[in-house]
């Protein structure tokens, strides 16, 4: 069964850090470009970051550039999002998604809350 | 960063046809922006409807189609079903960075 399972969300104070993980199973993870996408409950989807197949190329939304780092470990079939300098406005559900040609998979999300 | 604009809401009758559009603040939407379309139902994760303008995912019903229309990306639903009521998002690539549209809430009524 194909699955993307996010973890690592939780409550953190402003200025704090979290590392999200997204574990893949049931497909050839190393073929897929991986993205992180976030969504404030009741609001729209916002793209956060993406990484290419071997991890050599990464891009970020302006809102997170310099604070978030995406990485992957193809041996562990996992993509990560290291989030530093968290702000209240980073509060959202974070989804990972993988794309390869005309195939894609989405996780169910992990909730990040930034509050004092 | 570019801004991608969609209709905030649309209504279609059961069995009817509706077109959702996706515009870019940088100019015309072309195939080079690799337009994607996603569907999201309340309380669920998004899922991909169309890739690169008009290629359906394996689950996507044939009643959904994509095109480029008047400088925008377009998603056309022909023969709307009650289960098509959802939020629809377009997604464009700008040289490696990606931007979602604000979403269109489609009501089937």
Short mmCIF file of C-alpha atoms in Angstrom, two decimals:
data_model
loop_
_atom_site.label_atom_id
_atom_site.label_comp_id
_atom_site.label_asym_id
_atom_site.label_seq_id
_atom_site.Cartn_x
_atom_site.Cartn_y
_atom_site.Cartn_z
CA UNK A 1 0.00 0.00 0.00
CA UNK A 2 1.27 3.44 -0.94
CA UNK A 3 1.67 5.72 2.02
CA UNK A 4 3.22 9.02 3.03
CA UNK A 5 3.19 9.48 6.78
CA UNK A 6 4.09 12.83 8.27
CA UNK A 7 5.25 13.23 11.87
CA UNK A 8 6.98 15.70 14.10
CA UNK A 9 4.31 18.34 14.45
CA UNK A 10 3.31 19.85 17.76
CA UNK A 11 3.17 22.98 19.86
CA UNK A 12 6.24 25.19 19.94
CA UNK A 13 6.95 28.69 21.18
CA UNK A 14 7.79 31.53 18.78
CA UNK A 15 11.46 31.35 17.87
CA UNK A 16 11.58 27.63 18.44
CA UNK A 17 12.38 24.75 16.11
CA UNK A 18 10.74 21.59 14.87
CA UNK A 19 11.75 18.90 12.42
CA UNK A 20 9.01 17.32 10.37
CA UNK A 21 9.47 13.91 8.79
CA UNK A 22 7.57 12.26 5.98
CA UNK A 23 8.11 8.52 5.64
CA UNK A 24 7.26 6.92 2.32
CA UNK A 25 6.31 3.33 1.61
CA UNK A 26 4.84 1.32 -1.24
CA UNK A 27 6.57 3.16 -4.09
CA UNK A 28 10.06 3.99 -5.37
CA UNK A 29 10.69 7.06 -3.25
CA UNK A 30 13.94 8.02 -4.96
CA UNK A 31 12.10 8.66 -8.25
CA UNK A 32 9.91 11.34 -6.74
CA UNK A 33 10.37 15.07 -6.33
CA UNK A 34 9.08 15.85 -2.88
CA UNK A 35 7.23 18.95 -1.70
CA UNK A 36 6.03 20.36 1.59
CA UNK A 37 2.75 22.25 1.49
CA UNK A 38 0.95 23.91 4.40
CA UNK A 39 -2.60 24.94 5.12
CA UNK A 40 -4.08 27.01 7.88
CA UNK A 41 -7.36 25.32 8.84
CA UNK A 42 -10.14 26.79 6.74
CA UNK A 43 -7.72 28.53 4.37
CA UNK A 44 -5.97 27.68 1.12
CA UNK A 45 -2.94 25.56 0.28
CA UNK A 46 0.47 27.25 0.39
CA UNK A 47 3.57 25.76 -1.16
CA UNK A 48 6.55 25.71 1.21
CA UNK A 49 9.47 23.88 -0.37
CA UNK A 50 10.56 21.16 -2.78
CA UNK A 51 13.54 18.90 -3.27
CA UNK A 52 14.64 16.97 -6.32
CA UNK A 53 15.24 13.24 -6.53
CA UNK A 54 18.78 13.09 -5.19
CA UNK A 55 18.58 16.09 -2.86
CA UNK A 56 20.98 18.24 -4.87
CA UNK A 57 18.43 20.96 -5.61
CA UNK A 58 16.04 22.67 -3.20
CA UNK A 59 13.73 25.67 -3.48
CA UNK A 60 11.65 27.60 -0.94
CA UNK A 61 8.80 30.03 -0.69
CA UNK A 62 9.97 33.52 0.21
CA UNK A 63 8.09 33.31 3.51
CA UNK A 64 10.29 30.49 4.81
CA UNK A 65 13.59 31.07 3.00
CA UNK A 66 16.50 31.17 5.42
CA UNK A 67 14.45 29.59 8.23
CA UNK A 68 13.35 26.22 6.82
CA UNK A 69 15.51 23.50 5.28
CA UNK A 70 14.24 20.58 3.25
CA UNK A 71 16.30 17.41 2.95
CA UNK A 72 15.84 13.75 2.14
CA UNK A 73 17.36 10.38 2.89
CA UNK A 74 16.59 7.99 0.04
CA UNK A 75 18.00 5.07 2.03
CA UNK A 76 15.34 5.73 4.68
CA UNK A 77 12.61 6.74 2.19
CA UNK A 78 12.11 9.91 4.17
CA UNK A 79 11.93 13.63 3.48
CA UNK A 80 12.43 16.18 6.23
CA UNK A 81 11.59 19.79 6.91
CA UNK A 82 13.76 21.48 9.52
CA UNK A 83 11.92 24.57 10.73
CA UNK A 84 13.86 27.15 12.72
CA UNK A 85 12.87 30.59 13.92
CA UNK A 86 9.22 29.61 13.96
CA UNK A 87 6.63 32.36 13.92
CA UNK A 88 2.97 32.44 14.89
CA UNK A 89 2.11 32.68 11.19
CA UNK A 90 3.79 29.30 10.54
CA UNK A 91 0.91 27.63 12.39
CA UNK A 92 -0.70 25.23 9.91
CA UNK A 93 -1.22 21.67 8.85
CA UNK A 94 1.87 20.55 6.93
CA UNK A 95 1.49 18.03 4.11
CA UNK A 96 4.19 16.26 2.18
CA UNK A 97 3.59 15.27 -1.43
CA UNK A 98 5.60 13.37 -4.01
CA UNK A 99 5.46 13.83 -7.78
CA UNK A 100 6.85 11.73 -10.63
CA UNK A 101 5.49 12.11 -14.13
CA UNK A 102 1.73 11.67 -13.90
CA UNK A 103 1.80 10.02 -10.51
CA UNK A 104 1.61 11.71 -7.15
CA UNK A 105 0.97 10.86 -3.54
CA UNK A 106 -0.05 13.01 -0.59
CA UNK A 107 0.23 12.48 3.12
CA UNK A 108 -2.50 13.24 5.63
CA UNK A 109 -0.57 16.04 7.30
CA UNK A 110 0.93 16.94 10.65
CA UNK A 111 -0.20 19.94 12.65
CA UNK A 112 2.25 22.61 13.73
CA UNK A 113 1.13 25.21 16.27
CA UNK A 114 3.35 28.14 17.16
CA UNK A 115 2.13 29.97 20.24
CA UNK A 116 3.38 31.29 23.56
CA UNK B 1 6.74 35.98 -5.78
CA UNK B 2 4.01 35.57 -8.38
CA UNK B 3 0.33 35.65 -7.48
CA UNK B 4 -2.01 33.04 -8.91
CA UNK B 5 -5.69 33.93 -9.08
CA UNK B 6 -8.75 31.70 -9.19
CA UNK B 7 -12.48 32.36 -8.90
CA UNK B 8 -13.31 32.24 -5.17
CA UNK B 9 -16.50 30.29 -5.74
CA UNK B 10 -18.62 28.79 -8.50
CA UNK B 11 -21.88 26.89 -8.60
CA UNK B 12 -22.88 24.23 -11.10
CA UNK B 13 -26.08 22.24 -11.46
CA UNK B 14 -25.93 18.45 -11.31
CA UNK B 15 -25.12 17.25 -14.82
CA UNK B 16 -23.99 20.70 -15.85
CA UNK B 17 -20.68 22.05 -17.10
CA UNK B 18 -18.42 24.56 -15.41
CA UNK B 19 -14.97 25.95 -16.13
CA UNK B 20 -12.57 27.05 -13.41
CA UNK B 21 -9.67 29.28 -14.40
CA UNK B 22 -6.19 30.04 -13.12
CA UNK B 23 -4.39 33.29 -13.94
CA UNK B 24 -0.81 34.35 -13.29
CA UNK B 25 0.30 37.83 -12.26
CA UNK B 26 3.36 37.42 -14.50
CA UNK B 27 1.34 37.13 -17.70
CA UNK B 28 -0.18 34.35 -19.74
CA UNK B 29 -0.24 30.86 -18.30
CA UNK B 30 1.57 28.55 -20.69
CA UNK B 31 2.54 24.90 -20.60
CA UNK B 32 5.92 26.09 -19.37
CA UNK B 33 4.36 26.88 -16.00
CA UNK B 34 3.31 23.22 -15.74
CA UNK B 35 -0.23 23.84 -14.47
CA UNK B 36 -1.50 21.28 -11.98
CA UNK B 37 -4.99 21.01 -10.51
CA UNK B 38 -5.85 19.54 -7.12
CA UNK B 39 -9.11 18.65 -5.45
CA UNK B 40 -9.62 18.88 -1.71
CA UNK B 41 -12.74 17.84 0.14
CA UNK B 42 -13.37 19.13 3.68
CA UNK B 43 -11.27 17.34 6.26
CA UNK B 44 -9.24 15.50 3.65
CA UNK B 45 -5.79 15.84 2.17
CA UNK B 46 -5.55 17.24 -1.34
CA UNK B 47 -5.30 14.88 -4.28
CA UNK B 48 -4.02 15.53 -7.75
CA UNK B 49 -6.57 15.82 -10.54
CA UNK B 50 -4.49 16.95 -13.50
CA UNK B 51 -0.78 17.21 -14.28
CA UNK B 52 0.91 19.62 -16.67
CA UNK B 53 -2.22 21.21 -18.10
CA UNK B 54 -4.32 18.21 -19.12
CA UNK B 55 -2.99 14.83 -17.98
CA UNK B 56 -5.34 13.01 -15.64
CA UNK B 57 -4.26 11.05 -12.60
CA UNK B 58 -5.24 7.39 -12.60
CA UNK B 59 -8.26 8.10 -10.37
CA UNK B 60 -9.46 11.23 -12.19
CA UNK B 61 -12.83 10.77 -13.88
CA UNK B 62 -12.95 11.59 -17.59
CA UNK B 63 -15.47 14.36 -16.88
CA UNK B 64 -12.54 16.50 -15.72
CA UNK B 65 -10.36 18.05 -18.41
CA UNK B 66 -7.67 20.70 -18.56
CA UNK B 67 -6.66 23.28 -21.13
CA UNK B 68 -5.11 26.67 -21.71
CA UNK B 69 -7.79 29.23 -22.43
CA UNK B 70 -7.40 32.95 -23.04
CA UNK B 71 -4.03 33.16 -21.27
CA UNK B 72 -5.18 31.11 -18.30
CA UNK B 73 -5.13 27.49 -17.27
CA UNK B 74 -8.61 26.03 -17.20
CA UNK B 75 -10.27 23.07 -15.54
CA UNK B 76 -13.56 22.02 -17.12
CA UNK B 77 -16.02 19.72 -15.41
CA UNK B 78 -18.59 18.28 -17.78
CA UNK B 79 -21.51 16.44 -16.21
CA UNK B 80 -21.04 17.52 -12.59
CA UNK B 81 -21.78 14.99 -9.87
CA UNK B 82 -22.62 15.69 -6.21
CA UNK B 83 -19.28 14.22 -5.17
CA UNK B 84 -17.47 16.89 -7.20
CA UNK B 85 -18.38 19.50 -4.61
CA UNK B 86 -14.99 20.46 -3.22
CA UNK B 87 -12.24 23.07 -3.24
CA UNK B 88 -10.09 23.12 -6.36
CA UNK B 89 -6.58 24.54 -6.47
CA UNK B 90 -4.28 25.27 -9.37
CA UNK B 91 -0.52 25.15 -8.94
CA UNK B 92 2.07 26.80 -11.17
CA UNK B 93 5.85 26.45 -11.38
CA UNK B 94 8.04 29.53 -11.70
CA UNK B 95 11.56 28.30 -12.41
CA UNK B 96 11.63 25.90 -9.49
CA UNK B 97 9.40 27.74 -7.06
CA UNK B 98 5.73 26.90 -7.01
CA UNK B 99 2.64 28.90 -6.20
CA UNK B 100 -0.90 27.78 -5.45
CA UNK B 101 -3.94 29.72 -6.45
CA UNK B 102 -6.30 30.76 -3.71
CA UNK B 103 -8.71 27.97 -4.55
CA UNK B 104 -12.21 27.79 -6.00
CA UNK B 105 -15.02 26.46 -3.86
CA UNK B 106 -17.25 24.52 -6.23
CA UNK B 107 -20.82 23.93 -5.17
CA UNK B 108 -22.98 21.38 -7.01
CA UNK B 109 -26.55 22.54 -6.54
#
